């Protein structure tokens, strides 16, 4: 199964993609995570992406399309994958179509997670992740079962993203409405666009997504 989780920054894409990976064995492909790894490793691509990410702007289509093209050709993607944070422009959506066609693959669903801007800002302000396994948490909405200990791997080290600050979030939301939201009609026309209530609790959103994928 090939699924796109679609929505603004902080909508809950990563949270639900990690869950689907745990529960259904679909691979989570997060372009944000891949870009952050490239930045951390100081690769040429990372250097190009870093300034854009810190400013809350989109990284160039060429870079992210190249990353996804290489990644979906790998063996672990054979049983299906979840795209989290890609495509973010119509050009990326068109490129994805081409790649899937080349490989004889079909997109099953694009799941739009709708969340109000105010809630997005709160979610991003409280977001942190495990430094070791990248599991996602929130200061109030999703705490580890044992305070300060990652549920998934037991690590006691956590991190916050440098771009999860109020100023950059405003820019990221602007980019979302200007460049990414226009991808929605593209998929609506193809008849693959589905919606879930991203304002609901994490468990309720999970149920709605599972219902969409089972349909
Ligand atoms: P995205 O990948 O879309 O940017 P995340 O999955 O990282 O978003 O979620 C942003 C923050 O909001 C995280 O801290 C996460 O724990 C929290 N979160 C995710 N889904 C919900 C939800 N349905 N209700 C409340 N908080 C949520
Ligand atoms: P969020 O879902 O919280 O906005 P991501 O981790 O998906 O965050 O993305 C973080 C940053 O990485 C974006 O602000 C952008 O600079 C860059 N990025 C991630 N995915 C893409 C993409 N598909 N196209 C362009 N830039 C991207
Ligand atoms: Zn962990």
PDB file of C-alpha atoms in Angstrom, residues 12-194:
ATOM      1  CA  UNK A  12       0.292  14.849  13.142  1.00  0.00           C
ATOM      2  CA  UNK A  13       1.721  13.258   9.992  1.00  0.00           C
ATOM      3  CA  UNK A  14       4.856  11.921  11.650  1.00  0.00           C
ATOM      4  CA  UNK A  15       2.929  10.627  14.665  1.00  0.00           C
ATOM      5  CA  UNK A  16       0.532   8.641  12.472  1.00  0.00           C
ATOM      6  CA  UNK A  17       3.253   7.508  10.052  1.00  0.00           C
ATOM      7  CA  UNK A  18       5.300   6.096  12.957  1.00  0.00           C
ATOM      8  CA  UNK A  19       2.213   4.280  14.200  1.00  0.00           C
ATOM      9  CA  UNK A  20       1.425   2.812  10.770  1.00  0.00           C
ATOM     10  CA  UNK A  21       5.028   1.652  10.527  1.00  0.00           C
ATOM     11  CA  UNK A  22       4.772  -0.091  13.927  1.00  0.00           C
ATOM     12  CA  UNK A  23       1.340  -1.605  13.311  1.00  0.00           C
ATOM     13  CA  UNK A  24       1.290  -2.358   9.603  1.00  0.00           C
ATOM     14  CA  UNK A  25       4.930  -2.658   8.589  1.00  0.00           C
ATOM     15  CA  UNK A  26       4.682   0.152   6.069  1.00  0.00           C
ATOM     16  CA  UNK A  27       7.920   2.147   5.816  1.00  0.00           C
ATOM     17  CA  UNK A  28       7.727   5.807   6.857  1.00  0.00           C
ATOM     18  CA  UNK A  29       9.391   8.058   4.313  1.00  0.00           C
ATOM     19  CA  UNK A  30       9.762  11.511   5.855  1.00  0.00           C
ATOM     20  CA  UNK A  31      11.606  13.984   3.652  1.00  0.00           C
ATOM     21  CA  UNK A  32      12.020  16.215   6.724  1.00  0.00           C
ATOM     22  CA  UNK A  33      13.822  13.408   8.601  1.00  0.00           C
ATOM     23  CA  UNK A  34      15.959  12.606   5.559  1.00  0.00           C
ATOM     24  CA  UNK A  35      16.930  16.244   5.122  1.00  0.00           C
ATOM     25  CA  UNK A  36      17.746  16.579   8.840  1.00  0.00           C
ATOM     26  CA  UNK A  37      19.975  13.495   8.554  1.00  0.00           C
ATOM     27  CA  UNK A  38      21.759  15.070   5.570  1.00  0.00           C
ATOM     28  CA  UNK A  39      22.241  18.300   7.544  1.00  0.00           C
ATOM     29  CA  UNK A  40      23.595  16.347  10.551  1.00  0.00           C
ATOM     30  CA  UNK A  41      26.056  14.478   8.327  1.00  0.00           C
ATOM     31  CA  UNK A  42      27.171  17.693   6.649  1.00  0.00           C
ATOM     32  CA  UNK A  43      26.682  16.297   3.146  1.00  0.00           C
ATOM     33  CA  UNK A  44      26.614  18.610   0.151  1.00  0.00           C
ATOM     34  CA  UNK A  45      22.849  18.223  -0.017  1.00  0.00           C
ATOM     35  CA  UNK A  46      22.603  18.943   3.711  1.00  0.00           C
ATOM     36  CA  UNK A  47      24.529  22.162   3.294  1.00  0.00           C
ATOM     37  CA  UNK A  48      22.152  23.288   0.542  1.00  0.00           C
ATOM     38  CA  UNK A  49      19.074  22.395   2.590  1.00  0.00           C
ATOM     39  CA  UNK A  50      20.154  23.811   5.955  1.00  0.00           C
ATOM     40  CA  UNK A  51      19.594  27.521   5.337  1.00  0.00           C
ATOM     41  CA  UNK A  52      16.188  26.919   3.738  1.00  0.00           C
ATOM     42  CA  UNK A  53      15.029  24.727   6.622  1.00  0.00           C
ATOM     43  CA  UNK A  54      16.193  27.206   9.246  1.00  0.00           C
ATOM     44  CA  UNK A  55      14.286  29.963   7.435  1.00  0.00           C
ATOM     45  CA  UNK A  56      11.134  27.826   7.239  1.00  0.00           C
ATOM     46  CA  UNK A  57      11.244  27.797   3.450  1.00  0.00           C
ATOM     47  CA  UNK A  58      10.903  24.795   1.185  1.00  0.00           C
ATOM     48  CA  UNK A  59      14.014  23.027  -0.025  1.00  0.00           C
ATOM     49  CA  UNK A  60      14.271  22.884  -3.841  1.00  0.00           C
ATOM     50  CA  UNK A  61      12.118  20.394  -5.722  1.00  0.00           C
ATOM     51  CA  UNK A  62      15.210  18.859  -7.398  1.00  0.00           C
ATOM     52  CA  UNK A  63      16.735  17.897  -4.057  1.00  0.00           C
ATOM     53  CA  UNK A  64      13.658  16.323  -2.471  1.00  0.00           C
ATOM     54  CA  UNK A  65      12.530  14.594  -5.666  1.00  0.00           C
ATOM     55  CA  UNK A  66      16.015  13.063  -5.967  1.00  0.00           C
ATOM     56  CA  UNK A  67      15.918  11.844  -2.354  1.00  0.00           C
ATOM     57  CA  UNK A  68      12.518  10.181  -2.802  1.00  0.00           C
ATOM     58  CA  UNK A  69      13.427   8.667  -6.168  1.00  0.00           C
ATOM     59  CA  UNK A  70      16.461   6.918  -4.627  1.00  0.00           C
ATOM     60  CA  UNK A  71      14.622   5.912  -1.467  1.00  0.00           C
ATOM     61  CA  UNK A  72      11.562   4.249  -3.018  1.00  0.00           C
ATOM     62  CA  UNK A  73      13.828   2.117  -5.219  1.00  0.00           C
ATOM     63  CA  UNK A  74      15.230   0.412  -2.095  1.00  0.00           C
ATOM     64  CA  UNK A  75      14.183  -3.107  -1.111  1.00  0.00           C
ATOM     65  CA  UNK A  76      12.321  -2.273   2.108  1.00  0.00           C
ATOM     66  CA  UNK A  77       9.839  -0.161   0.138  1.00  0.00           C
ATOM     67  CA  UNK A  78       8.632  -3.159  -1.870  1.00  0.00           C
ATOM     68  CA  UNK A  79       5.786  -3.879   0.572  1.00  0.00           C
ATOM     69  CA  UNK A  80       4.530  -0.323   0.574  1.00  0.00           C
ATOM     70  CA  UNK A  81       5.335   3.001   2.151  1.00  0.00           C
ATOM     71  CA  UNK A  82       3.891   6.106   3.718  1.00  0.00           C
ATOM     72  CA  UNK A  83       4.999   9.471   2.441  1.00  0.00           C
ATOM     73  CA  UNK A  84       5.170  12.026   5.258  1.00  0.00           C
ATOM     74  CA  UNK A  85       5.935  15.575   4.140  1.00  0.00           C
ATOM     75  CA  UNK A  86       6.201  14.780   0.421  1.00  0.00           C
ATOM     76  CA  UNK A  87       4.933  15.967  -2.034  1.00  0.00           C
ATOM     77  CA  UNK A  88       4.831  19.608  -0.941  1.00  0.00           C
ATOM     78  CA  UNK A  89       4.495  21.255  -4.363  1.00  0.00           C
ATOM     79  CA  UNK A  90       2.568  20.400  -7.518  1.00  0.00           C
ATOM     80  CA  UNK A  91       5.911  19.775  -9.273  1.00  0.00           C
ATOM     81  CA  UNK A  92       6.775  17.187  -6.600  1.00  0.00           C
ATOM     82  CA  UNK A  93       3.368  15.526  -7.016  1.00  0.00           C
ATOM     83  CA  UNK A  94       3.867  15.294 -10.769  1.00  0.00           C
ATOM     84  CA  UNK A  95       7.360  13.868 -10.334  1.00  0.00           C
ATOM     85  CA  UNK A  96       5.999  11.275  -7.891  1.00  0.00           C
ATOM     86  CA  UNK A  97       3.377  10.201 -10.424  1.00  0.00           C
ATOM     87  CA  UNK A  98       6.123   9.644 -12.967  1.00  0.00           C
ATOM     88  CA  UNK A  99       8.224   7.581 -10.541  1.00  0.00           C
ATOM     89  CA  UNK A 100       5.304   5.394  -9.504  1.00  0.00           C
ATOM     90  CA  UNK A 101       4.358   4.795 -13.116  1.00  0.00           C
ATOM     91  CA  UNK A 102       7.933   3.803 -13.993  1.00  0.00           C
ATOM     92  CA  UNK A 103       7.935   1.243 -11.197  1.00  0.00           C
ATOM     93  CA  UNK A 104       4.431  -0.047 -11.925  1.00  0.00           C
ATOM     94  CA  UNK A 105       3.175   1.177  -8.530  1.00  0.00           C
ATOM     95  CA  UNK A 106      -0.172   2.686  -7.622  1.00  0.00           C
ATOM     96  CA  UNK A 107      -0.983   5.399  -5.087  1.00  0.00           C
ATOM     97  CA  UNK A 108      -3.764   4.098  -2.803  1.00  0.00           C
ATOM     98  CA  UNK A 109      -4.750   7.227  -0.900  1.00  0.00           C
ATOM     99  CA  UNK A 110      -3.841  10.770   0.033  1.00  0.00           C
ATOM    100  CA  UNK A 111      -5.060  11.420   3.570  1.00  0.00           C
ATOM    101  CA  UNK A 112      -5.512  15.071   4.400  1.00  0.00           C
ATOM    102  CA  UNK A 113      -5.248  15.883   8.109  1.00  0.00           C
ATOM    103  CA  UNK A 114      -7.130  19.094   8.795  1.00  0.00           C
ATOM    104  CA  UNK A 115      -6.003  21.119  11.811  1.00  0.00           C
ATOM    105  CA  UNK A 116      -6.605  24.762  12.834  1.00  0.00           C
ATOM    106  CA  UNK A 117      -3.619  27.091  12.774  1.00  0.00           C
ATOM    107  CA  UNK A 118      -3.821  27.797  16.532  1.00  0.00           C
ATOM    108  CA  UNK A 119      -3.629  24.113  17.349  1.00  0.00           C
ATOM    109  CA  UNK A 120      -0.688  23.700  14.964  1.00  0.00           C
ATOM    110  CA  UNK A 121       1.280  26.368  16.778  1.00  0.00           C
ATOM    111  CA  UNK A 122       0.636  24.651  20.162  1.00  0.00           C
ATOM    112  CA  UNK A 123       1.556  21.257  18.791  1.00  0.00           C
ATOM    113  CA  UNK A 124       4.803  22.475  17.306  1.00  0.00           C
ATOM    114  CA  UNK A 125       5.738  24.446  20.434  1.00  0.00           C
ATOM    115  CA  UNK A 126       5.388  21.278  22.573  1.00  0.00           C
ATOM    116  CA  UNK A 127       6.965  18.821  20.151  1.00  0.00           C
ATOM    117  CA  UNK A 128      10.093  16.835  20.972  1.00  0.00           C
ATOM    118  CA  UNK A 129      11.563  13.513  19.850  1.00  0.00           C
ATOM    119  CA  UNK A 130      13.752  10.739  21.186  1.00  0.00           C
ATOM    120  CA  UNK A 131      17.376  11.522  20.296  1.00  0.00           C
ATOM    121  CA  UNK A 132      18.089   7.843  19.710  1.00  0.00           C
ATOM    122  CA  UNK A 133      15.076   6.364  17.845  1.00  0.00           C
ATOM    123  CA  UNK A 134      13.244   9.537  16.736  1.00  0.00           C
ATOM    124  CA  UNK A 135       9.926   8.560  18.394  1.00  0.00           C
ATOM    125  CA  UNK A 136       7.725  11.657  18.621  1.00  0.00           C
ATOM    126  CA  UNK A 137       6.319  13.155  21.855  1.00  0.00           C
ATOM    127  CA  UNK A 138       4.572  16.284  23.118  1.00  0.00           C
ATOM    128  CA  UNK A 139       4.926  18.200  26.394  1.00  0.00           C
ATOM    129  CA  UNK A 140       1.244  17.770  27.245  1.00  0.00           C
ATOM    130  CA  UNK A 141      -0.486  15.771  24.465  1.00  0.00           C
ATOM    131  CA  UNK A 142       1.780  12.728  24.303  1.00  0.00           C
ATOM    132  CA  UNK A 143       4.157  12.125  27.178  1.00  0.00           C
ATOM    133  CA  UNK A 144       6.284   8.991  27.550  1.00  0.00           C
ATOM    134  CA  UNK A 145       4.701   6.440  29.919  1.00  0.00           C
ATOM    135  CA  UNK A 146       7.618   6.851  32.298  1.00  0.00           C
ATOM    136  CA  UNK A 147       8.701  10.453  32.667  1.00  0.00           C
ATOM    137  CA  UNK A 148      11.913  11.132  30.748  1.00  0.00           C
ATOM    138  CA  UNK A 149      12.223   7.627  29.266  1.00  0.00           C
ATOM    139  CA  UNK A 150      11.426   6.832  25.629  1.00  0.00           C
ATOM    140  CA  UNK A 151       8.598   4.245  25.336  1.00  0.00           C
ATOM    141  CA  UNK A 152      10.146   2.720  22.244  1.00  0.00           C
ATOM    142  CA  UNK A 153      13.843   2.381  23.079  1.00  0.00           C
ATOM    143  CA  UNK A 154      14.377   3.342  26.719  1.00  0.00           C
ATOM    144  CA  UNK A 155      16.658   6.265  25.901  1.00  0.00           C
ATOM    145  CA  UNK A 156      16.642   9.233  28.278  1.00  0.00           C
ATOM    146  CA  UNK A 157      17.866  11.732  25.698  1.00  0.00           C
ATOM    147  CA  UNK A 158      15.437  13.893  23.774  1.00  0.00           C
ATOM    148  CA  UNK A 159      15.731  16.755  21.312  1.00  0.00           C
ATOM    149  CA  UNK A 160      13.780  19.647  19.857  1.00  0.00           C
ATOM    150  CA  UNK A 161      13.994  20.953  16.310  1.00  0.00           C
ATOM    151  CA  UNK A 162      15.684  24.321  15.749  1.00  0.00           C
ATOM    152  CA  UNK A 163      12.911  25.257  13.290  1.00  0.00           C
ATOM    153  CA  UNK A 164      10.140  24.610  15.841  1.00  0.00           C
ATOM    154  CA  UNK A 165      10.180  28.221  17.057  1.00  0.00           C
ATOM    155  CA  UNK A 166       7.316  30.728  16.704  1.00  0.00           C
ATOM    156  CA  UNK A 167       8.953  32.815  13.974  1.00  0.00           C
ATOM    157  CA  UNK A 168       9.874  29.917  11.700  1.00  0.00           C
ATOM    158  CA  UNK A 169       6.519  28.238  12.263  1.00  0.00           C
ATOM    159  CA  UNK A 170       4.725  31.309  10.909  1.00  0.00           C
ATOM    160  CA  UNK A 171       6.870  31.135   7.767  1.00  0.00           C
ATOM    161  CA  UNK A 172       6.297  27.382   7.404  1.00  0.00           C
ATOM    162  CA  UNK A 173       2.528  27.871   7.609  1.00  0.00           C
ATOM    163  CA  UNK A 174       2.754  30.598   4.970  1.00  0.00           C
ATOM    164  CA  UNK A 175       4.699  28.217   2.713  1.00  0.00           C
ATOM    165  CA  UNK A 176       2.119  25.509   3.342  1.00  0.00           C
ATOM    166  CA  UNK A 177      -0.811  27.640   2.197  1.00  0.00           C
ATOM    167  CA  UNK A 178       1.077  29.157  -0.751  1.00  0.00           C
ATOM    168  CA  UNK A 179       2.856  26.108  -2.158  1.00  0.00           C
ATOM    169  CA  UNK A 180       1.564  22.909  -0.584  1.00  0.00           C
ATOM    170  CA  UNK A 181      -2.207  23.350  -0.251  1.00  0.00           C
ATOM    171  CA  UNK A 182      -2.442  23.709  -4.085  1.00  0.00           C
ATOM    172  CA  UNK A 183      -1.481  20.029  -4.287  1.00  0.00           C
ATOM    173  CA  UNK A 184      -4.878  19.085  -2.797  1.00  0.00           C
ATOM    174  CA  UNK A 185      -6.981  19.798  -5.915  1.00  0.00           C
ATOM    175  CA  UNK A 186      -4.415  17.848  -7.940  1.00  0.00           C
ATOM    176  CA  UNK A 187      -5.218  14.706  -5.948  1.00  0.00           C
ATOM    177  CA  UNK A 188      -8.925  15.484  -5.611  1.00  0.00           C
ATOM    178  CA  UNK A 189      -9.149  15.377  -9.399  1.00  0.00           C
ATOM    179  CA  UNK A 190      -7.555  11.949  -9.424  1.00  0.00           C
ATOM    180  CA  UNK A 191     -10.169  10.734  -6.918  1.00  0.00           C
ATOM    181  CA  UNK A 192      -7.635   9.625  -4.284  1.00  0.00           C
ATOM    182  CA  UNK A 193      -8.043  12.452  -1.756  1.00  0.00           C
ATOM    183  CA  UNK A 194      -9.550  11.525   1.642  1.00  0.00           C
TER     184      UNK A 194
END
